[in-house]
PDB file of C-alpha atoms in Angstrom:
ATOM      1  CA  UNK M   1     -13.866  32.015 -44.672  1.00  0.00           C
ATOM      2  CA  UNK M   2     -11.706  28.853 -44.736  1.00  0.00           C
ATOM      3  CA  UNK M   3     -13.434  25.758 -45.997  1.00  0.00           C
ATOM      4  CA  UNK M   4     -13.041  22.022 -46.354  1.00  0.00           C
ATOM      5  CA  UNK M   5     -12.472  20.939 -49.939  1.00  0.00           C
ATOM      6  CA  UNK M   6     -13.085  17.484 -51.357  1.00  0.00           C
ATOM      7  CA  UNK M   7     -11.993  15.938 -54.622  1.00  0.00           C
ATOM      8  CA  UNK M   8     -13.228  14.607 -56.922  1.00  0.00           C
ATOM      9  CA  UNK M   9     -16.806  15.836 -56.798  1.00  0.00           C
ATOM     10  CA  UNK M  10     -17.939  12.668 -58.567  1.00  0.00           C
ATOM     11  CA  UNK M  11     -16.136   9.346 -58.831  1.00  0.00           C
ATOM     12  CA  UNK M  12     -17.341   6.449 -60.929  1.00  0.00           C
ATOM     13  CA  UNK M  13     -15.640   3.106 -60.267  1.00  0.00           C
ATOM     14  CA  UNK M  14     -16.112  -0.498 -61.235  1.00  0.00           C
ATOM     15  CA  UNK M  15     -17.095  -2.878 -58.456  1.00  0.00           C
ATOM     16  CA  UNK M  16     -14.055  -4.483 -56.881  1.00  0.00           C
ATOM     17  CA  UNK M  17     -11.739  -1.593 -57.683  1.00  0.00           C
ATOM     18  CA  UNK M  18      -9.964   0.537 -55.130  1.00  0.00           C
ATOM     19  CA  UNK M  19     -10.967   4.152 -54.705  1.00  0.00           C
ATOM     20  CA  UNK M  20      -9.375   7.022 -52.803  1.00  0.00           C
ATOM     21  CA  UNK M  21     -11.411  10.036 -51.784  1.00  0.00           C
ATOM     22  CA  UNK M  22      -9.459  13.135 -50.922  1.00  0.00           C
ATOM     23  CA  UNK M  23     -10.101  15.959 -48.514  1.00  0.00           C
ATOM     24  CA  UNK M  24      -8.215  19.085 -47.517  1.00  0.00           C
ATOM     25  CA  UNK M  25      -9.415  20.065 -44.045  1.00  0.00           C
ATOM     26  CA  UNK M  26      -9.192  23.570 -42.618  1.00  0.00           C
ATOM     27  CA  UNK M  27      -5.521  24.172 -41.939  1.00  0.00           C
ATOM     28  CA  UNK M  28      -5.442  24.649 -38.146  1.00  0.00           C
ATOM     29  CA  UNK M  29      -7.978  21.939 -37.356  1.00  0.00           C
ATOM     30  CA  UNK M  30      -7.028  18.883 -35.352  1.00  0.00           C
ATOM     31  CA  UNK M  31      -9.996  16.519 -35.634  1.00  0.00           C
ATOM     32  CA  UNK M  32     -11.057  14.897 -38.881  1.00  0.00           C
ATOM     33  CA  UNK M  33     -14.087  12.878 -39.833  1.00  0.00           C
ATOM     34  CA  UNK M  34     -15.653  10.955 -42.670  1.00  0.00           C
ATOM     35  CA  UNK M  35     -19.406  10.535 -43.025  1.00  0.00           C
ATOM     36  CA  UNK M  36     -21.471   9.041 -45.795  1.00  0.00           C
ATOM     37  CA  UNK M  37     -25.029   9.508 -47.019  1.00  0.00           C
ATOM     38  CA  UNK M  38     -26.695   6.920 -49.181  1.00  0.00           C
ATOM     39  CA  UNK M  39     -29.231   8.545 -51.498  1.00  0.00           C
ATOM     40  CA  UNK M  40     -32.398   9.420 -49.598  1.00  0.00           C
ATOM     41  CA  UNK M  41     -31.033   8.258 -46.251  1.00  0.00           C
ATOM     42  CA  UNK M  42     -29.465   9.781 -43.144  1.00  0.00           C
ATOM     43  CA  UNK M  43     -25.926  11.059 -42.858  1.00  0.00           C
ATOM     44  CA  UNK M  44     -23.912   8.290 -41.146  1.00  0.00           C
ATOM     45  CA  UNK M  45     -20.680   8.573 -39.195  1.00  0.00           C
ATOM     46  CA  UNK M  46     -17.817   6.442 -40.512  1.00  0.00           C
ATOM     47  CA  UNK M  47     -14.645   7.378 -38.671  1.00  0.00           C
ATOM     48  CA  UNK M  48     -12.910  10.049 -36.636  1.00  0.00           C
ATOM     49  CA  UNK M  49      -9.176  10.718 -36.687  1.00  0.00           C
ATOM     50  CA  UNK M  50      -6.976  12.626 -34.277  1.00  0.00           C
ATOM     51  CA  UNK M  51      -3.263  12.772 -33.624  1.00  0.00           C
ATOM     52  CA  UNK M  52      -2.545  10.536 -36.606  1.00  0.00           C
ATOM     53  CA  UNK M  53      -4.729   7.690 -35.517  1.00  0.00           C
ATOM     54  CA  UNK M  54      -8.321   6.559 -35.632  1.00  0.00           C
ATOM     55  CA  UNK M  55     -10.133   7.587 -32.480  1.00  0.00           C
ATOM     56  CA  UNK M  56     -13.482   6.021 -33.261  1.00  0.00           C
ATOM     57  CA  UNK M  57     -15.058   4.078 -36.104  1.00  0.00           C
ATOM     58  CA  UNK M  58     -18.530   2.825 -36.847  1.00  0.00           C
ATOM     59  CA  UNK M  59     -19.635  -0.681 -37.820  1.00  0.00           C
ATOM     60  CA  UNK M  60     -19.708   0.473 -41.446  1.00  0.00           C
ATOM     61  CA  UNK M  61     -15.981   1.165 -41.344  1.00  0.00           C
ATOM     62  CA  UNK M  62     -14.783  -2.415 -41.831  1.00  0.00           C
ATOM     63  CA  UNK M  63     -11.466  -3.784 -43.072  1.00  0.00           C
ATOM     64  CA  UNK M  64     -12.158  -2.522 -46.580  1.00  0.00           C
ATOM     65  CA  UNK M  65     -11.895   1.074 -45.364  1.00  0.00           C
ATOM     66  CA  UNK M  66      -8.824   2.988 -44.275  1.00  0.00           C
ATOM     67  CA  UNK M  67      -7.935   6.591 -43.623  1.00  0.00           C
ATOM     68  CA  UNK M  68      -4.686   8.445 -43.827  1.00  0.00           C
ATOM     69  CA  UNK M  69      -3.266  11.895 -43.356  1.00  0.00           C
ATOM     70  CA  UNK M  70      -0.201  11.435 -45.542  1.00  0.00           C
ATOM     71  CA  UNK M  71       1.299  14.903 -45.625  1.00  0.00           C
ATOM     72  CA  UNK M  72      -0.197  17.042 -42.878  1.00  0.00           C
ATOM     73  CA  UNK M  73      -2.701  18.676 -45.180  1.00  0.00           C
ATOM     74  CA  UNK M  74      -4.653  15.980 -46.999  1.00  0.00           C
ATOM     75  CA  UNK M  75      -6.979  13.503 -45.341  1.00  0.00           C
ATOM     76  CA  UNK M  76      -7.939  10.497 -47.443  1.00  0.00           C
ATOM     77  CA  UNK M  77     -10.485   7.721 -47.304  1.00  0.00           C
ATOM     78  CA  UNK M  78      -9.603   4.541 -49.169  1.00  0.00           C
ATOM     79  CA  UNK M  79     -11.989   1.749 -50.028  1.00  0.00           C
ATOM     80  CA  UNK M  80      -9.960  -1.288 -51.102  1.00  0.00           C
ATOM     81  CA  UNK M  81     -12.500  -3.364 -52.980  1.00  0.00           C
ATOM     82  CA  UNK M  82     -15.651  -1.415 -53.665  1.00  0.00           C
ATOM     83  CA  UNK M  83     -19.110  -2.932 -53.516  1.00  0.00           C
ATOM     84  CA  UNK M  84     -22.335  -1.727 -55.074  1.00  0.00           C
ATOM     85  CA  UNK M  85     -23.590  -0.723 -51.621  1.00  0.00           C
ATOM     86  CA  UNK M  86     -20.665   1.678 -51.217  1.00  0.00           C
ATOM     87  CA  UNK M  87     -22.408   4.031 -53.652  1.00  0.00           C
ATOM     88  CA  UNK M  88     -23.112   7.173 -51.629  1.00  0.00           C
ATOM     89  CA  UNK M  89     -22.094  10.760 -50.964  1.00  0.00           C
ATOM     90  CA  UNK M  90     -18.995  10.841 -48.789  1.00  0.00           C
ATOM     91  CA  UNK M  91     -18.452  13.908 -46.644  1.00  0.00           C
ATOM     92  CA  UNK M  92     -15.254  14.945 -44.961  1.00  0.00           C
ATOM     93  CA  UNK M  93     -15.384  17.222 -41.908  1.00  0.00           C
ATOM     94  CA  UNK M  94     -12.844  18.870 -39.655  1.00  0.00           C
ATOM     95  CA  UNK M  95     -12.980  20.600 -36.295  1.00  0.00           C
ATOM     96  CA  UNK M  96     -10.693  22.553 -34.012  1.00  0.00           C
ATOM     97  CA  UNK M  97     -10.230  21.796 -30.326  1.00  0.00           C
ATOM     98  CA  UNK M  98     -13.018  19.310 -29.614  1.00  0.00           C
ATOM     99  CA  UNK M  99     -12.704  19.989 -25.923  1.00  0.00           C
ATOM    100  CA  UNK M 100     -14.442  23.266 -26.596  1.00  0.00           C
ATOM    101  CA  UNK M 101     -17.067  21.583 -28.792  1.00  0.00           C
ATOM    102  CA  UNK M 102     -16.006  23.476 -31.854  1.00  0.00           C
ATOM    103  CA  UNK M 103     -18.406  22.931 -34.757  1.00  0.00           C
ATOM    104  CA  UNK M 104     -17.547  20.508 -37.503  1.00  0.00           C
ATOM    105  CA  UNK M 105     -16.991  22.032 -40.925  1.00  0.00           C
ATOM    106  CA  UNK M 106     -18.057  19.857 -43.828  1.00  0.00           C
ATOM    107  CA  UNK M 107     -16.979  19.714 -47.424  1.00  0.00           C
ATOM    108  CA  UNK M 108     -19.521  19.451 -50.215  1.00  0.00           C
ATOM    109  CA  UNK M 109     -18.841  15.771 -50.633  1.00  0.00           C
ATOM    110  CA  UNK M 110     -17.746  13.257 -53.230  1.00  0.00           C
ATOM    111  CA  UNK M 111     -20.459  11.334 -54.993  1.00  0.00           C
ATOM    112  CA  UNK M 112     -19.209   7.767 -55.366  1.00  0.00           C
ATOM    113  CA  UNK M 113     -20.962   5.630 -57.949  1.00  0.00           C
ATOM    114  CA  UNK M 114     -20.066   1.929 -58.105  1.00  0.00           C
ATOM    115  CA  UNK M 115     -20.969   0.138 -61.329  1.00  0.00           C
TER     116      UNK M 115
ATOM    117  CA  UNK X   1     -27.111   8.448 -26.371  1.00  0.00           C
ATOM    118  CA  UNK X   2     -30.180  10.621 -25.778  1.00  0.00           C
ATOM    119  CA  UNK X   3     -32.604  10.732 -28.677  1.00  0.00           C
ATOM    120  CA  UNK X   4     -34.092  13.765 -30.410  1.00  0.00           C
ATOM    121  CA  UNK X   5     -37.476  14.032 -32.101  1.00  0.00           C
ATOM    122  CA  UNK X   6     -38.231  16.543 -34.841  1.00  0.00           C
ATOM    123  CA  UNK X   7     -41.164  17.021 -37.193  1.00  0.00           C
ATOM    124  CA  UNK X   8     -40.526  15.518 -40.607  1.00  0.00           C
ATOM    125  CA  UNK X   9     -41.324  18.738 -42.433  1.00  0.00           C
ATOM    126  CA  UNK X  10     -42.348  22.351 -41.984  1.00  0.00           C
ATOM    127  CA  UNK X  11     -43.298  25.129 -44.312  1.00  0.00           C
ATOM    128  CA  UNK X  12     -42.745  28.847 -44.095  1.00  0.00           C
ATOM    129  CA  UNK X  13     -43.107  31.963 -46.174  1.00  0.00           C
ATOM    130  CA  UNK X  14     -40.198  34.120 -47.167  1.00  0.00           C
ATOM    131  CA  UNK X  15     -39.318  36.899 -44.720  1.00  0.00           C
ATOM    132  CA  UNK X  16     -41.401  35.370 -41.942  1.00  0.00           C
ATOM    133  CA  UNK X  17     -39.957  33.880 -38.751  1.00  0.00           C
ATOM    134  CA  UNK X  18     -39.604  30.111 -38.502  1.00  0.00           C
ATOM    135  CA  UNK X  19     -39.597  28.103 -35.286  1.00  0.00           C
ATOM    136  CA  UNK X  20     -38.171  24.603 -35.662  1.00  0.00           C
ATOM    137  CA  UNK X  21     -38.856  22.429 -32.608  1.00  0.00           C
ATOM    138  CA  UNK X  22     -36.817  19.581 -31.187  1.00  0.00           C
ATOM    139  CA  UNK X  23     -37.757  17.297 -28.304  1.00  0.00           C
ATOM    140  CA  UNK X  24     -35.023  15.637 -26.271  1.00  0.00           C
ATOM    141  CA  UNK X  25     -36.778  14.444 -23.138  1.00  0.00           C
ATOM    142  CA  UNK X  26     -33.955  12.078 -22.110  1.00  0.00           C
ATOM    143  CA  UNK X  27     -31.225  14.714 -22.353  1.00  0.00           C
ATOM    144  CA  UNK X  28     -28.513  14.474 -19.715  1.00  0.00           C
ATOM    145  CA  UNK X  29     -26.916  17.360 -17.878  1.00  0.00           C
ATOM    146  CA  UNK X  30     -23.748  17.113 -19.940  1.00  0.00           C
ATOM    147  CA  UNK X  31     -25.432  17.070 -23.368  1.00  0.00           C
ATOM    148  CA  UNK X  32     -25.015  20.083 -25.597  1.00  0.00           C
ATOM    149  CA  UNK X  33     -27.751  20.830 -28.130  1.00  0.00           C
ATOM    150  CA  UNK X  34     -26.368  21.367 -31.612  1.00  0.00           C
ATOM    151  CA  UNK X  35     -28.158  22.341 -34.802  1.00  0.00           C
ATOM    152  CA  UNK X  36     -26.870  21.666 -38.274  1.00  0.00           C
ATOM    153  CA  UNK X  37     -28.554  22.072 -41.613  1.00  0.00           C
ATOM    154  CA  UNK X  38     -28.037  20.541 -45.027  1.00  0.00           C
ATOM    155  CA  UNK X  39     -28.871  22.564 -48.103  1.00  0.00           C
ATOM    156  CA  UNK X  40     -29.667  20.630 -51.282  1.00  0.00           C
ATOM    157  CA  UNK X  41     -26.591  18.968 -52.798  1.00  0.00           C
ATOM    158  CA  UNK X  42     -24.302  20.265 -50.057  1.00  0.00           C
ATOM    159  CA  UNK X  43     -22.639  18.948 -46.946  1.00  0.00           C
ATOM    160  CA  UNK X  44     -24.094  19.655 -43.510  1.00  0.00           C
ATOM    161  CA  UNK X  45     -23.470  23.112 -42.113  1.00  0.00           C
ATOM    162  CA  UNK X  46     -23.197  24.122 -38.463  1.00  0.00           C
ATOM    163  CA  UNK X  47     -25.899  26.540 -37.337  1.00  0.00           C
ATOM    164  CA  UNK X  48     -25.739  27.008 -33.566  1.00  0.00           C
ATOM    165  CA  UNK X  49     -25.334  25.205 -30.265  1.00  0.00           C
ATOM    166  CA  UNK X  50     -26.133  25.722 -26.611  1.00  0.00           C
ATOM    167  CA  UNK X  51     -26.252  24.087 -23.199  1.00  0.00           C
ATOM    168  CA  UNK X  52     -28.738  25.868 -20.949  1.00  0.00           C
ATOM    169  CA  UNK X  53     -29.062  29.520 -21.935  1.00  0.00           C
ATOM    170  CA  UNK X  54     -30.593  30.870 -25.101  1.00  0.00           C
ATOM    171  CA  UNK X  55     -28.031  31.646 -27.786  1.00  0.00           C
ATOM    172  CA  UNK X  56     -27.939  34.015 -30.733  1.00  0.00           C
ATOM    173  CA  UNK X  57     -25.610  34.200 -33.701  1.00  0.00           C
ATOM    174  CA  UNK X  58     -25.716  35.694 -37.162  1.00  0.00           C
ATOM    175  CA  UNK X  59     -27.601  32.719 -38.560  1.00  0.00           C
ATOM    176  CA  UNK X  60     -30.218  31.956 -35.946  1.00  0.00           C
ATOM    177  CA  UNK X  61     -31.314  31.890 -32.324  1.00  0.00           C
ATOM    178  CA  UNK X  62     -31.622  28.860 -30.093  1.00  0.00           C
ATOM    179  CA  UNK X  63     -34.242  28.857 -27.365  1.00  0.00           C
ATOM    180  CA  UNK X  64     -33.775  26.127 -24.755  1.00  0.00           C
ATOM    181  CA  UNK X  65     -36.593  25.162 -22.409  1.00  0.00           C
ATOM    182  CA  UNK X  66     -35.938  25.598 -18.723  1.00  0.00           C
ATOM    183  CA  UNK X  67     -36.038  21.828 -18.148  1.00  0.00           C
ATOM    184  CA  UNK X  68     -33.897  21.320 -21.279  1.00  0.00           C
ATOM    185  CA  UNK X  69     -36.258  18.671 -22.593  1.00  0.00           C
ATOM    186  CA  UNK X  70     -36.924  20.665 -25.719  1.00  0.00           C
ATOM    187  CA  UNK X  71     -35.401  23.417 -27.800  1.00  0.00           C
ATOM    188  CA  UNK X  72     -36.396  25.601 -30.711  1.00  0.00           C
ATOM    189  CA  UNK X  73     -34.271  26.885 -33.543  1.00  0.00           C
ATOM    190  CA  UNK X  74     -35.496  30.300 -34.644  1.00  0.00           C
ATOM    191  CA  UNK X  75     -34.809  31.776 -38.050  1.00  0.00           C
ATOM    192  CA  UNK X  76     -35.895  35.370 -37.682  1.00  0.00           C
ATOM    193  CA  UNK X  77     -36.620  36.073 -41.338  1.00  0.00           C
ATOM    194  CA  UNK X  78     -36.621  33.041 -43.583  1.00  0.00           C
ATOM    195  CA  UNK X  79     -35.121  33.371 -47.031  1.00  0.00           C
ATOM    196  CA  UNK X  80     -35.283  30.970 -49.947  1.00  0.00           C
ATOM    197  CA  UNK X  81     -31.696  30.043 -49.132  1.00  0.00           C
ATOM    198  CA  UNK X  82     -32.839  28.701 -45.749  1.00  0.00           C
ATOM    199  CA  UNK X  83     -34.698  25.831 -47.430  1.00  0.00           C
ATOM    200  CA  UNK X  84     -32.843  22.811 -46.074  1.00  0.00           C
ATOM    201  CA  UNK X  85     -33.009  19.816 -43.756  1.00  0.00           C
ATOM    202  CA  UNK X  86     -32.404  20.941 -40.169  1.00  0.00           C
ATOM    203  CA  UNK X  87     -30.900  18.513 -37.683  1.00  0.00           C
ATOM    204  CA  UNK X  88     -31.035  18.759 -33.898  1.00  0.00           C
ATOM    205  CA  UNK X  89     -28.159  16.721 -32.420  1.00  0.00           C
ATOM    206  CA  UNK X  90     -27.101  16.115 -28.818  1.00  0.00           C
ATOM    207  CA  UNK X  91     -23.384  15.906 -28.069  1.00  0.00           C
ATOM    208  CA  UNK X  92     -22.119  14.802 -24.673  1.00  0.00           C
ATOM    209  CA  UNK X  93     -19.491  16.974 -23.051  1.00  0.00           C
ATOM    210  CA  UNK X  94     -16.447  15.117 -21.881  1.00  0.00           C
ATOM    211  CA  UNK X  95     -16.022  12.861 -24.889  1.00  0.00           C
ATOM    212  CA  UNK X  96     -13.098  13.181 -27.205  1.00  0.00           C
ATOM    213  CA  UNK X  97     -14.524  12.730 -30.646  1.00  0.00           C
ATOM    214  CA  UNK X  98     -17.857  14.487 -30.802  1.00  0.00           C
ATOM    215  CA  UNK X  99     -19.070  12.439 -33.700  1.00  0.00           C
ATOM    216  CA  UNK X 100     -22.373  13.689 -35.019  1.00  0.00           C
ATOM    217  CA  UNK X 101     -25.306  11.287 -35.054  1.00  0.00           C
ATOM    218  CA  UNK X 102     -27.795  12.587 -37.595  1.00  0.00           C
ATOM    219  CA  UNK X 103     -31.471  11.730 -37.521  1.00  0.00           C
ATOM    220  CA  UNK X 104     -33.895  12.410 -40.336  1.00  0.00           C
ATOM    221  CA  UNK X 105     -34.223  16.079 -39.389  1.00  0.00           C
ATOM    222  CA  UNK X 106     -36.898  18.560 -40.438  1.00  0.00           C
ATOM    223  CA  UNK X 107     -37.237  19.459 -44.096  1.00  0.00           C
ATOM    224  CA  UNK X 108     -37.968  23.189 -44.213  1.00  0.00           C
ATOM    225  CA  UNK X 109     -39.687  24.510 -47.312  1.00  0.00           C
ATOM    226  CA  UNK X 110     -39.694  28.283 -47.807  1.00  0.00           C
ATOM    227  CA  UNK X 111     -42.337  29.704 -50.100  1.00  0.00           C
ATOM    228  CA  UNK X 112     -41.649  32.901 -52.036  1.00  0.00           C
TER     229      UNK X 112
END
C-alpha cells in the first residue's frame, strides 16, 4: 500500500537556525497538509496546500513557516529561525480528491528538537 | 465547528469487542463523522467515516445514531495492535480543505 514518507525521523537543531522537514506524499494525491504535536498534547493543524498554493493556515503558521512543493514529488516545511517552542513531532499528510472526503494519509513524523 | 466529546480512556481485553463512543450533539446536516487513530510513536491513521448510515470496513464498524448526535466505533475483536488513541472528528461537506481538528481522543488499552 502506498505511504507517506518523512525525513529525517529526528532532527536536532540549535535555536535560531533554519530547518527543513521533508515529505514525499502519495504520488497521485492532490492535497497536502502539515500538522504538529507537542509532546503530550493534541495534534494541531498547521497548513494545507493545494494547486501549488496555501489554501488554509492556522495561527501557529506565522511568518517563520513556509511550505513548498519544489519538484512535484516532495513537500517541505521550512522554519526560518527556530524557537524552543517549535520542538514537536511534525506530521505530513496527503489526500486525494477532497471533494469526495478522501481520508488523509499521514507519515510517521519528524521529531524536531530545538536546543 | 461542531464539537465532539469522547471518554478520556477505555480498557478492553484481547479478542473482545470494543465500543468507543462519541457525542456530537451540535452536529450539522453536512458534517461527516470521521474516526482516526494514533498508535504509539506513529502518525494518525484513518479508520472509517460515515454520514448517516452505519458503515463497515476491514478495520472497524461505525454505528451512527438515528438523530446523528452520537456515534460508536466498533472494533469487533480487539488485538494488542489496536491499543491507540482514537479520535472522532467532524468534517463539514462543501469545504475545500478538510483540515482535521483533533481533540484529546480516547486512549484504548487492550489487555492480553
